[in-house]
Coordinates of C-alpha atoms in Angstrom, one line a residue:
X1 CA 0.0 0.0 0.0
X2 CA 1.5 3.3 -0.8
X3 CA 0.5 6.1 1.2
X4 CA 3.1 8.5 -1.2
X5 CA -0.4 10.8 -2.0
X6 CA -0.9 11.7 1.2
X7 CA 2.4 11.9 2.5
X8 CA 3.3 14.5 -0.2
X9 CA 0.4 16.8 -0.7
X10 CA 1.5 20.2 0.7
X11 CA -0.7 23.2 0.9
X12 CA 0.3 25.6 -2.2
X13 CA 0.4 29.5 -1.8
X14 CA 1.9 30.2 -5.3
X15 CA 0.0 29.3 -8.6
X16 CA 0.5 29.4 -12.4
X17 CA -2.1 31.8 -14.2
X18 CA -2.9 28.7 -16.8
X19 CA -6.7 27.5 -15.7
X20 CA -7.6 23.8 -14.2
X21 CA -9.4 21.5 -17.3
X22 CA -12.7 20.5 -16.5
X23 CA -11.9 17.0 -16.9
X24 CA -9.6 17.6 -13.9
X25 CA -11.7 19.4 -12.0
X26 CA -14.5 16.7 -12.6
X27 CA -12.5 14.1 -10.9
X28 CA -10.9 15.8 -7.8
X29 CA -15.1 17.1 -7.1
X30 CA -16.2 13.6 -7.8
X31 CA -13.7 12.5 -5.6
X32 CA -15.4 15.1 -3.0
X33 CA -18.3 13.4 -3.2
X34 CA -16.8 9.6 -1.7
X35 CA -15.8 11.4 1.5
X36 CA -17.4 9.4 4.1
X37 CA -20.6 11.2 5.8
X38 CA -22.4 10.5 8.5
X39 CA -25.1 7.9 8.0
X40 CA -23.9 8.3 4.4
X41 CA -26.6 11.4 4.4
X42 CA -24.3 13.2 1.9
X43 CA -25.2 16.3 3.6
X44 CA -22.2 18.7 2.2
X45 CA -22.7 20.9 -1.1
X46 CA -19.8 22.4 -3.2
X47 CA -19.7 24.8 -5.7
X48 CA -17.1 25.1 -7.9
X49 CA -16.1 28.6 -9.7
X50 CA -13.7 29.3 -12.4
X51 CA -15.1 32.1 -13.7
X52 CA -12.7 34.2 -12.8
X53 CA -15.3 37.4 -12.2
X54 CA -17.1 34.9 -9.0
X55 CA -14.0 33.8 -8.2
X56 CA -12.4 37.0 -8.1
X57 CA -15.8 38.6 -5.8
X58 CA -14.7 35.1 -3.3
X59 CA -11.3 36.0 -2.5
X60 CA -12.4 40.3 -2.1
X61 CA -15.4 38.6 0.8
X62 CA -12.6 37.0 2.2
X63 CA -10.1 39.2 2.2
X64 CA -12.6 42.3 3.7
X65 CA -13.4 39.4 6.6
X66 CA -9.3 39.3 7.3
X67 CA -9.9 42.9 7.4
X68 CA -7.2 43.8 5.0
X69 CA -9.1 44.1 1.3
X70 CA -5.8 44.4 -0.2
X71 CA -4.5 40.8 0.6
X72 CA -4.9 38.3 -1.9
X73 CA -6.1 35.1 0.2
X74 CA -6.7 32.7 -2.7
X75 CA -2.7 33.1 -3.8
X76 CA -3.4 33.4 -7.6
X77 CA -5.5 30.0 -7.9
X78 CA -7.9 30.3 -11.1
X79 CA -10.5 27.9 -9.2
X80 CA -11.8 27.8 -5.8
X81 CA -14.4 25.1 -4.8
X82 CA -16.9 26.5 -2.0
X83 CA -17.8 23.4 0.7
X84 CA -21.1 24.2 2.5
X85 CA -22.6 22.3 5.4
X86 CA -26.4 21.9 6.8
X87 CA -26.1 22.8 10.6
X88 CA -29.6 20.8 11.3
X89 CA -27.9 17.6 10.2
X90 CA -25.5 16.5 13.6
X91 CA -22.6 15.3 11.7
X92 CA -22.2 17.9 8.9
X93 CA -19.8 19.9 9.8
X94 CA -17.3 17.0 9.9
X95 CA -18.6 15.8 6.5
X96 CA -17.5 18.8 5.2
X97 CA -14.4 18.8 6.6
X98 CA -14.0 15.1 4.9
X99 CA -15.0 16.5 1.6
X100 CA -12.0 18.9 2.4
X101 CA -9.6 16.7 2.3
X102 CA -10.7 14.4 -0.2
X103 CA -10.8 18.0 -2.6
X104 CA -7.3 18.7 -1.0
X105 CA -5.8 14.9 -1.9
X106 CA -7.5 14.5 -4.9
X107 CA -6.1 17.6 -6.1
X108 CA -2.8 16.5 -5.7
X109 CA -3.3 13.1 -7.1
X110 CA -4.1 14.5 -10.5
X111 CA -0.8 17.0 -10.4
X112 CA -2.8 20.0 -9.2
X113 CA -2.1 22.2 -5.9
X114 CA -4.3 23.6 -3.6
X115 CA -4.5 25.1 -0.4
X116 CA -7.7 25.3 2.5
X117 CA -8.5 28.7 2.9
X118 CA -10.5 29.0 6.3
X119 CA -13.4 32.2 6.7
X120 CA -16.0 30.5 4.5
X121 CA -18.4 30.8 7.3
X122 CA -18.1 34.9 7.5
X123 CA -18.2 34.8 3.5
X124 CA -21.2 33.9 3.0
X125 CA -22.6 36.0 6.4
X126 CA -22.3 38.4 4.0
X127 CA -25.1 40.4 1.5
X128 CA -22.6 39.0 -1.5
X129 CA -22.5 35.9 0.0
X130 CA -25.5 35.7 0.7
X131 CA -26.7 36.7 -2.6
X132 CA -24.2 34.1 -4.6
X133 CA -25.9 31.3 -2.7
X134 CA -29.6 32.5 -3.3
X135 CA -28.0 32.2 -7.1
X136 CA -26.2 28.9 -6.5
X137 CA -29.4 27.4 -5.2
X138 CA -27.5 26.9 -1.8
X139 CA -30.6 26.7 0.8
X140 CA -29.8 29.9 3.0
X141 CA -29.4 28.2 6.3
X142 CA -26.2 25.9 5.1
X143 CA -22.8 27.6 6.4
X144 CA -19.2 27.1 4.5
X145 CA -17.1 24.9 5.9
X146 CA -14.2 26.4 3.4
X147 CA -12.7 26.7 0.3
X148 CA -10.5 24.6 -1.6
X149 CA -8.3 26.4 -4.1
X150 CA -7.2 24.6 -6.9
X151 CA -4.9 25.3 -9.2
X152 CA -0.8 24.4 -11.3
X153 CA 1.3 25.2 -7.9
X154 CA 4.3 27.7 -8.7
X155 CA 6.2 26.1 -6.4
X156 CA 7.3 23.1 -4.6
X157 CA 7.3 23.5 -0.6
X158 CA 9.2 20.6 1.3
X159 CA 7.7 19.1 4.5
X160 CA 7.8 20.4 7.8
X161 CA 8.8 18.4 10.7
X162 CA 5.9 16.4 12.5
X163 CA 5.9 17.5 16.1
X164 CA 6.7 15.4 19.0
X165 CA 4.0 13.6 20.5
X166 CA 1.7 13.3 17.6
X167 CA 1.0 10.1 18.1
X168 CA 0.5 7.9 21.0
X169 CA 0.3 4.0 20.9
X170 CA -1.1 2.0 24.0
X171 CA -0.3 -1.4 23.7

C-alpha cells in the first residue's frame, strides 16, 4: 500500500495563471463526493467557480473578513471550490471537513495544488455571500465549511517536521 499521496500533498500559496481542465476538475469534485458522511446522508454541497469574475468577488469577501481588502487570500488560484454544510444535520460539519480533504488529496493526485482557505463561514454571512448562494441554489441556512483552491502550484514547498507527541500508541 502506498500512502506517497498523502504523505506528499503540501498546501500551495503560489500558482500558475494557466486554468484547471474540466476534466480535472471533474475528478478531484467527484472525488469530494466519496468522502465518508455520516449515516452516508451526503449532507455537504460544493460549488465550484472558475469564472474568474465569482471567483475573483470570493477572494475580495474574504479578504474584507481578514480585514485587510488588499490581501490576496486565494494566492493566484484560477479555481476555488466552496464546501457548504447543513447545521440541522449533527454530523455535517465533519462531512465537510471530509469532503475537504478528499478535494485537498484528490487535487494532488491529479498534479494540481491547492490550499484550504479557512473564513467560508463569514463569506457567505455576507449580503454577497448571501446573494451568490440565493443564485447557487444553496438553501440559506447551510454555512461554509471552506474553500478549496485549486490550481498548477508555482512552487514546490518541502515538509515540515511532525511535532513530537503526535501520536501515541497504548499497547
Amino acid at each position: 500500500m502506498s500512502t506517497d499521496i498523502l504523505l506528499k500533498r503540501r498546501s500551495i500559496r503560489k500558482y500558475k495563471d494557466t486554468p484547471v481542465p474540466e476534466e480535472l476538475l471533474d475528478k478531484i469534485l467527484e472525488a469530494g463526493t466519496f468522502a465518508p458522511t455520516g449515516m452516508n446522508r451526503q449532507t455537504p454541497v460544493m460549488v465550484a467557480v472558475t469564472n474568474k469574475e465569482i471567483r475573483d468577488i470570493l477572494e475580495k469577501e474574504n479578504a474584507k473578513v481578514m480585514g485587510d481588502e488588499t490581501k490576496k487570500p486565494f494566492y493566484g488560484a484560477p479555481a476555488v471550490i466552496v464546501v457548504f454544510y447543513n447545521p440541522e444535520v449533527y454530523t455535517s460539519f465533519e462531512d465537510g471537513c471530509l469532503v475537504m480533504g478528499n478535494l485537498l488529496n484528490a487535487a494532488h493526485a491529479v498534479g494540481l495544488g491547492s490550499c484550504w482557505i479557512h473564513r467560508a463561514k463569514e463569506m457567505f454571512n455576507t449580503s454577497q455571500g448571501k446573494e451568490l448562494m440565493k443564485k447557487w441554489g444553496i438553501p440559506e441556512n447551510y454555512i461554509g465549511v471552506g474553500n478549496c483552491i485549486v490550481g498548477y502550484p508555482d512552487e514546490t514547498p518541502e515538509a515540515k517536521p511532525r511535532k513530537d507527541g503526535y501520536i501515541i500508541k497504548e499497547k
